[in-house]
Short mmCIF file of C-alpha atoms and ligand atoms in Angstrom, two decimals:
data_model
loop_
_atom_site.label_atom_id
_atom_site.label_comp_id
_atom_site.label_asym_id
_atom_site.label_seq_id
_atom_site.Cartn_x
_atom_site.Cartn_y
_atom_site.Cartn_z
CA MET A 21 57.29 70.08 137.57
CA SER A 22 60.93 69.60 136.75
CA GLU A 23 62.58 72.38 134.79
CA LYS A 24 65.13 70.03 133.27
CA ILE A 25 65.35 69.88 129.52
CA ILE A 26 67.76 67.10 128.72
CA LEU A 27 69.43 66.88 125.32
CA THR A 28 72.24 64.86 123.85
CA GLY A 29 73.28 63.30 120.55
CA ASP A 30 75.77 61.22 118.60
CA ARG A 31 77.42 61.44 115.23
CA PRO A 32 76.35 58.59 112.98
CA THR A 33 79.80 57.50 111.82
CA GLY A 34 79.59 53.94 113.14
CA ARG A 35 77.60 51.63 115.34
CA LEU A 36 77.69 52.62 119.00
CA HIS A 37 80.08 50.80 121.36
CA ILE A 38 80.38 50.13 125.07
CA GLY A 39 82.37 53.35 125.48
CA HIS A 40 79.25 55.25 124.37
CA TYR A 41 77.22 53.03 126.67
CA VAL A 42 79.08 53.74 129.91
CA GLY A 43 79.88 57.31 128.88
CA SER A 44 76.34 58.36 128.12
CA LEU A 45 73.77 55.85 126.83
CA ARG A 46 73.28 54.02 130.12
CA ARG A 47 72.74 57.35 131.85
CA ARG A 48 70.21 58.47 129.27
CA VAL A 49 68.06 55.43 129.81
CA GLU A 50 68.22 55.95 133.58
CA LEU A 51 67.24 59.59 133.16
CA GLN A 52 64.41 58.64 130.85
CA ASN A 53 63.07 56.10 133.31
CA ALA A 54 63.44 58.36 136.34
CA GLY A 55 61.19 60.80 134.50
CA ASP A 56 62.48 63.89 136.33
CA TYR A 57 62.45 66.23 133.34
CA LYS A 58 60.19 68.54 131.43
CA ARG A 59 61.38 67.17 128.13
CA MET A 60 64.14 64.94 126.85
CA PHE A 61 65.71 64.94 123.38
CA VAL A 62 68.19 62.52 121.87
CA PHE A 63 69.33 63.17 118.34
CA ILE A 64 71.49 61.84 115.56
CA ALA A 65 73.98 64.50 114.51
CA ASP A 66 74.17 63.60 110.82
CA ALA A 67 74.95 67.17 109.73
CA GLN A 68 77.85 67.25 112.17
CA ALA A 69 79.05 63.86 110.89
CA LEU A 70 79.17 65.39 107.39
CA THR A 71 81.60 68.09 108.55
CA ASP A 72 84.43 65.60 108.17
CA ASN A 73 82.79 63.06 105.88
CA VAL A 74 81.77 65.29 103.02
CA ASP A 75 82.81 62.74 100.41
CA ASN A 76 81.19 59.79 102.18
CA PRO A 77 77.51 60.62 102.57
CA GLU A 78 76.52 56.98 102.21
CA LYS A 79 78.45 56.11 105.37
CA VAL A 80 76.50 58.72 107.33
CA ARG A 81 73.23 57.60 105.77
CA GLN A 82 73.84 53.95 106.66
CA ASN A 83 74.91 54.70 110.21
CA LEU A 84 71.84 56.83 110.83
CA VAL A 85 69.72 53.70 111.06
CA GLU A 86 72.45 51.79 112.94
CA VAL A 87 72.55 54.47 115.64
CA ALA A 88 68.75 54.61 115.78
CA LEU A 89 68.72 50.84 116.30
CA ASP A 90 71.35 51.15 119.03
CA TYR A 91 69.21 53.77 120.79
CA LEU A 92 66.09 51.64 120.71
CA ALA A 93 68.08 48.55 121.66
CA CYS A 94 69.44 50.30 124.77
CA GLY A 95 65.89 51.04 125.84
CA LEU A 96 65.31 54.62 124.75
CA ASP A 97 61.56 54.91 124.42
CA PRO A 98 60.13 57.21 121.74
CA GLU A 99 57.04 57.70 123.93
CA LYS A 100 59.20 59.35 126.58
CA VAL A 101 62.05 60.84 124.58
CA THR A 102 61.98 62.82 121.35
CA ILE A 103 64.44 61.09 119.02
CA PHE A 104 65.27 63.23 115.99
CA VAL A 105 67.63 63.81 113.09
CA GLN A 106 69.73 66.99 113.10
CA SER A 107 69.63 67.70 109.35
CA GLN A 108 65.83 67.71 109.38
CA ILE A 109 65.74 70.83 111.56
CA PRO A 110 66.77 73.73 109.26
CA GLU A 111 66.31 76.17 112.17
CA LEU A 112 69.57 74.79 113.58
CA CYS A 113 71.49 76.12 110.57
CA GLU A 114 69.84 79.48 110.90
CA LEU A 115 70.73 79.75 114.58
CA ALA A 116 74.30 78.61 113.97
CA PHE A 117 74.64 81.30 111.28
CA TYR A 118 73.80 84.05 113.78
CA PHE A 119 76.01 82.49 116.45
CA MET A 120 78.98 82.64 114.07
CA ASN A 121 79.12 86.40 114.59
CA MET A 122 79.71 85.90 118.29
CA VAL A 123 82.75 83.63 118.19
CA THR A 124 86.26 84.56 117.09
CA VAL A 125 88.48 82.36 114.96
CA SER A 126 91.10 82.31 117.71
CA ARG A 127 88.52 81.12 120.24
CA LEU A 128 87.70 78.16 118.01
CA GLN A 129 91.40 77.46 117.51
CA ARG A 130 91.78 77.19 121.27
CA ASN A 131 89.00 74.57 121.60
CA PRO A 132 90.95 71.52 122.85
CA THR A 133 88.60 68.94 121.32
CA VAL A 134 88.78 70.60 117.90
CA LYS A 135 92.57 70.81 118.28
CA THR A 136 92.98 67.08 118.90
CA GLU A 137 90.50 66.17 116.20
CA ILE A 138 92.35 68.29 113.65
CA GLN A 139 95.54 66.43 114.57
CA MET A 140 93.84 63.02 114.53
CA ARG A 141 92.44 63.61 111.07
CA GLY A 142 95.67 65.13 109.75
CA PHE A 143 93.75 68.23 108.61
CA GLU A 144 96.41 70.87 109.32
CA GLN A 145 95.84 73.51 106.63
CA SER A 146 92.99 71.67 104.93
CA ILE A 147 90.36 71.94 107.68
CA PRO A 148 86.88 72.28 106.21
CA VAL A 149 85.27 75.49 107.49
CA GLY A 150 82.21 73.49 108.54
CA PHE A 151 84.32 71.17 110.65
CA PHE A 152 86.19 74.05 112.23
CA THR A 153 82.94 75.71 113.23
CA TYR A 154 81.06 72.65 114.46
CA PRO A 155 81.27 73.79 118.10
CA ILE A 156 79.10 76.73 117.03
CA SER A 157 76.62 74.47 115.32
CA GLN A 158 76.60 72.30 118.43
CA ALA A 159 75.72 75.38 120.51
CA ALA A 160 72.73 75.81 118.20
CA ASP A 161 71.72 72.15 118.69
CA ILE A 162 71.61 72.74 122.41
CA THR A 163 70.07 76.19 122.65
CA ALA A 164 67.36 75.72 120.01
CA PHE A 165 65.70 73.42 122.54
CA HIS A 166 66.54 75.45 125.66
CA ALA A 167 68.36 72.36 126.88
CA ASN A 168 69.91 72.82 130.33
CA VAL A 169 71.17 69.30 131.08
CA ILE A 170 73.59 67.74 128.60
CA PRO A 171 74.67 64.19 129.49
CA VAL A 172 77.86 63.61 127.47
CA GLY A 173 81.39 62.24 127.80
CA GLU A 174 84.28 64.31 129.07
CA ASP A 175 85.54 65.05 125.55
CA GLN A 176 82.44 67.21 125.01
CA LYS A 177 83.26 69.58 127.87
CA PRO A 178 84.83 72.26 125.64
CA MET A 179 81.69 72.19 123.47
CA ILE A 180 79.41 72.91 126.39
CA GLU A 181 81.74 75.68 127.57
CA GLN A 182 81.65 77.21 124.12
CA ALA A 183 77.85 77.00 124.05
CA THR A 184 77.64 78.66 127.46
CA GLU A 185 79.80 81.54 126.26
CA ILE A 186 77.61 82.00 123.21
CA VAL A 187 74.43 82.03 125.31
CA ARG A 188 75.90 84.67 127.62
CA ARG A 189 77.03 86.79 124.72
CA PHE A 190 73.68 86.51 122.98
CA ASN A 191 71.64 87.33 126.08
CA ASN A 192 73.96 90.18 126.89
CA ILE A 193 73.55 91.80 123.50
CA TYR A 194 69.93 90.98 122.69
CA GLY A 195 68.35 90.44 126.10
CA GLU A 196 67.52 87.23 128.01
CA THR A 197 66.44 84.80 125.30
CA LEU A 198 68.50 81.62 125.49
CA THR A 199 69.15 79.10 128.27
CA GLU A 200 72.59 78.23 129.66
CA PRO A 201 73.40 74.52 129.39
CA LYS A 202 75.08 72.40 132.06
CA ILE A 203 77.15 69.34 131.32
CA MET A 204 76.33 66.10 133.12
CA LEU A 205 79.40 63.86 133.28
CA PRO A 206 79.44 60.17 134.25
CA ASP A 207 79.99 59.84 138.01
CA ASN A 208 82.42 56.92 137.72
CA ALA A 209 85.95 57.90 136.63
CA ALA A 210 86.37 54.73 134.55
CA CYS A 211 83.36 55.80 132.48
CA LEU A 212 84.73 59.21 131.58
CA ARG A 213 86.78 57.84 128.74
CA LEU A 214 86.75 54.10 128.32
CA PRO A 215 90.00 52.93 126.70
CA GLY A 216 89.99 50.53 123.75
CA THR A 217 90.50 46.78 124.21
CA ASP A 218 94.16 47.33 123.25
CA GLY A 219 94.65 49.69 126.20
CA LYS A 220 94.99 52.74 123.93
CA ALA A 221 93.48 55.91 125.33
CA LYS A 222 90.28 55.92 123.36
CA MET A 223 87.85 53.37 122.06
CA SER A 224 87.44 54.27 118.42
CA LYS A 225 86.38 52.60 115.25
CA SER A 226 89.45 53.75 113.33
CA LEU A 227 91.73 52.03 115.88
CA GLY A 228 89.73 48.79 115.65
CA ASN A 229 89.62 48.45 119.44
CA CYS A 230 85.87 48.66 120.08
CA ILE A 231 83.33 46.32 121.56
CA TYR A 232 80.07 47.22 119.83
CA LEU A 233 76.66 47.01 121.46
CA SER A 234 75.60 44.90 118.51
CA ASP A 235 78.57 42.45 118.72
CA SER A 236 77.54 38.83 119.15
CA ALA A 237 78.49 36.93 122.32
CA LYS A 238 81.13 35.16 120.26
CA GLU A 239 82.70 38.40 119.03
CA VAL A 240 82.73 39.82 122.56
CA LYS A 241 84.47 36.68 123.83
CA LYS A 242 87.19 36.96 121.21
CA LYS A 243 87.73 40.64 122.01
CA VAL A 244 87.80 40.16 125.79
CA ASN A 245 90.24 37.25 125.52
CA SER A 246 92.68 39.34 123.52
CA MET A 247 92.40 42.35 125.84
CA TYR A 248 95.40 44.24 127.12
CA THR A 249 96.20 43.57 130.80
CA ASP A 250 99.50 43.85 132.67
CA PRO A 251 102.41 42.89 130.40
CA GLU A 252 104.60 42.13 133.42
CA HIS A 253 102.11 39.70 134.91
CA ILE A 254 103.37 36.56 133.22
CA HIS A 255 102.96 33.92 135.93
CA ILE A 256 99.89 33.68 138.15
CA GLU A 257 101.95 33.92 141.36
CA GLN A 258 103.39 37.30 140.36
CA PRO A 259 101.79 40.45 141.73
CA GLY A 260 99.71 42.15 139.01
CA HIS A 261 99.29 45.86 138.34
CA LEU A 262 95.93 47.59 138.03
CA GLU A 263 97.22 50.84 136.56
CA GLY A 264 96.56 50.85 132.82
CA ASN A 265 95.11 47.34 133.05
CA THR A 266 92.18 47.54 130.68
CA VAL A 267 90.34 44.53 132.10
CA PHE A 268 90.17 46.26 135.47
CA THR A 269 89.19 49.58 133.92
CA TYR A 270 86.25 47.82 132.26
CA LEU A 271 85.38 46.03 135.50
CA ASP A 272 85.38 49.43 137.22
CA ALA A 273 82.94 50.70 134.62
CA PHE A 274 80.60 47.69 134.59
CA VAL A 275 80.76 45.36 137.57
CA THR A 276 78.45 45.50 140.60
CA ASP A 277 78.50 43.47 143.82
CA ASP A 278 75.54 41.50 142.49
CA ASP A 279 77.67 40.40 139.55
CA PHE A 280 80.13 38.83 142.01
CA ALA A 281 77.31 36.92 143.68
CA ALA A 282 76.18 35.70 140.25
CA PHE A 283 79.46 34.97 138.51
CA LEU A 284 82.35 34.85 141.00
CA PRO A 285 81.02 34.28 144.53
CA GLU A 286 84.53 33.64 145.90
CA TYR A 287 84.82 37.43 146.09
CA ALA A 288 82.31 39.86 147.57
CA CYS A 289 83.29 42.86 145.51
CA LEU A 290 85.77 44.35 143.06
CA ASP A 291 88.05 45.62 145.84
CA GLU A 292 88.62 42.05 147.02
CA LEU A 293 89.41 40.89 143.52
CA LYS A 294 91.83 43.78 143.02
CA ALA A 295 93.56 43.04 146.34
CA HIS A 296 94.13 39.43 145.30
CA TYR A 297 95.40 40.46 141.86
CA THR A 298 97.93 42.95 143.23
CA ARG A 299 99.03 40.47 145.94
CA GLY A 300 99.70 37.81 143.31
CA GLY A 301 98.13 34.42 142.74
CA LEU A 302 95.22 35.51 140.58
CA GLY A 303 95.35 34.91 136.83
CA ASP A 304 94.15 37.22 134.07
CA GLY A 305 91.91 34.41 132.81
CA THR A 306 89.66 34.54 135.88
CA CYS A 307 89.29 38.32 135.58
CA LYS A 308 88.56 38.15 131.87
CA LYS A 309 85.97 35.45 132.41
CA LEU A 310 84.21 37.60 134.98
CA LEU A 311 84.31 40.58 132.63
CA LEU A 312 82.95 38.50 129.78
CA ASN A 313 80.05 37.27 131.90
CA VAL A 314 79.23 40.78 133.07
CA LEU A 315 79.44 42.26 129.56
CA ASN A 316 77.23 39.58 128.12
CA ALA A 317 74.71 40.01 130.92
CA ARG A 318 74.47 43.70 130.03
CA LEU A 319 74.58 43.25 126.27
CA GLU A 320 72.20 40.33 125.86
CA PRO A 321 68.95 42.27 126.42
CA ILE A 322 70.32 45.01 124.14
CA ARG A 323 71.06 42.48 121.39
CA GLN A 324 67.61 40.98 121.71
CA ARG A 325 65.83 44.31 121.48
CA ARG A 326 67.97 45.24 118.47
CA GLU A 327 66.99 42.06 116.72
CA GLU A 328 63.32 42.82 117.28
CA TRP A 329 63.62 46.33 115.85
CA GLN A 330 65.63 45.08 112.88
CA LYS A 331 62.54 43.19 111.83
CA ASP A 332 60.67 46.48 111.43
CA ILE A 333 63.02 49.04 109.91
CA PRO A 334 60.21 51.21 108.46
CA ALA A 335 58.95 51.68 112.03
CA VAL A 336 62.41 52.89 113.05
CA TYR A 337 62.39 55.52 110.29
CA GLU A 338 58.88 56.52 111.29
CA ILE A 339 60.05 57.13 114.87
CA LEU A 340 62.80 59.40 113.53
CA ARG A 341 60.40 61.22 111.23
CA LYS A 342 57.85 61.89 113.94
CA GLY A 343 60.55 62.88 116.43
CA SER A 344 62.05 65.29 113.91
CA GLU A 345 58.67 66.87 113.30
CA ALA A 346 58.11 67.38 117.02
CA ALA A 347 61.63 68.73 117.53
CA ARG A 348 61.24 71.14 114.64
CA GLU A 349 58.23 72.70 116.28
CA VAL A 350 60.26 73.47 119.39
CA ALA A 351 63.21 74.84 117.42
CA ALA A 352 60.91 77.02 115.31
CA ASN A 353 59.48 78.60 118.48
CA THR A 354 62.95 79.39 119.78
CA LEU A 355 63.96 80.86 116.43
CA ALA A 356 60.92 83.14 116.46
CA ASP A 357 62.11 84.45 119.85
CA VAL A 358 65.66 84.79 118.53
CA ARG A 359 64.55 86.80 115.48
CA ARG A 360 62.46 89.03 117.67
CA ALA A 361 65.38 89.59 120.05
CA MET A 362 67.71 90.32 117.11
CA ARG A 363 65.26 92.82 115.60
CA ILE A 364 64.93 90.87 112.36
CA ASN A 365 61.24 90.01 112.73
CA TYR A 366 60.22 92.77 110.29
CA PHE A 367 56.89 91.43 109.14
CA GLU A 368 55.49 90.22 112.41
CA ASP A 369 54.18 93.40 113.87
CA ALA A 370 51.61 95.51 112.01
CA GLU A 371 51.97 98.25 114.62
CA TYR A 372 55.68 98.55 113.87
CA ILE A 373 55.06 98.90 110.14
CA LYS A 374 52.53 101.64 110.88
CA GLN A 375 55.06 103.51 113.00
CA GLN A 376 57.62 103.25 110.23
CA ALA A 377 55.09 104.62 107.78
CA ALA A 378 54.46 107.60 110.07
CA LYS A 379 58.19 108.25 110.31
CA PHE A 380 58.57 108.63 106.57
CA LYS A 381 55.54 110.85 106.08
N1 LIG B 27 79.69 66.15 119.26
C1 LIG B 27 78.89 65.06 119.78
C2 LIG B 27 79.67 63.77 119.55
O1 LIG B 27 80.58 63.75 118.76
C3 LIG B 27 77.54 64.96 119.10
C4 LIG B 27 76.69 66.18 119.33
C5 LIG B 27 76.32 67.08 118.37
C6 LIG B 27 76.11 66.62 120.55
N2 LIG B 27 75.56 68.06 118.91
C7 LIG B 27 75.41 67.80 120.24
C8 LIG B 27 76.12 66.13 121.87
C9 LIG B 27 74.71 68.52 121.23
C10 LIG B 27 75.43 66.84 122.85
C11 LIG B 27 74.74 68.04 122.53
O2 LIG B 27 79.35 62.78 120.15
#
């Protein structure tokens, strides 16, 4: 049997978009369906979302169900994957509390993801302690389940490195207890960090440059038509540039040869289309139309499944409740091992209490 324990999660701060899809969601569904794992967990990191949304709990609460719907819409199957809610597993806080003793402030300050996020949010001197330490809490999320395969986007790399360091430190001090995680990155470079529709480096809700999984066909059309391409490609005859051309980045992330057969049979594959574009004589309109067709082909089944689940919201909450219960059982087992390893399992062992009694006689 496979030894893989797969785990990954998302902060519920907005609906999920196609950047999440190519960066991680698509892979999760493939992993789920391949079935080569001992156990697979996907969770909604609501406690982590609160680290920089302390004054907006309603936003986190609302997006919990949105993200759950996105999961189910993408095809995650609660029969195969344990879907749970971070805040419902108090053992994660306990583990994070012990991990805090193993990480220095300067190590956290060097975490590149935390660094950029602090800048992005304009935190400077007003960083909440909880936000600053979320890499430690994330290490707890991973290790409480002995997860060893973490399918995430590239921006999460520093988090997995931090978790690995904590595991090594813990096992070194207290004996082999926890499992080292390994990151699983998307294999296609375009999927590592999908830019926004405006060509800016990152697709993000605050920049308003996202295509959401739940966008209607009409919304997707509007967004694709206004997408950033090559500003110097004004007339069709002119040679176009692919570098920084968002339409082509998206095509790289989404299109297959079968899509050409279905939507643009004049070309066999993306390389042919690119060659024509760079040679000149191919308009942005044709490329956008292809992209739109491909996106809608991918998104349509997702939209339909979402609509079905939206008709039964109590069932969605029930999936989360049951998943959280199952996840808690696993985390509680790990924490029992952790307490034992840390010598803080005082009341577990009658023999030990007897020995202590003898010592004080
Ligand atoms: N930090 C991740 C994100 O912003 C969410 C997350 C929290 C996570 N804990 C995790 C991802 C553990 C993988 C493993 O998307």
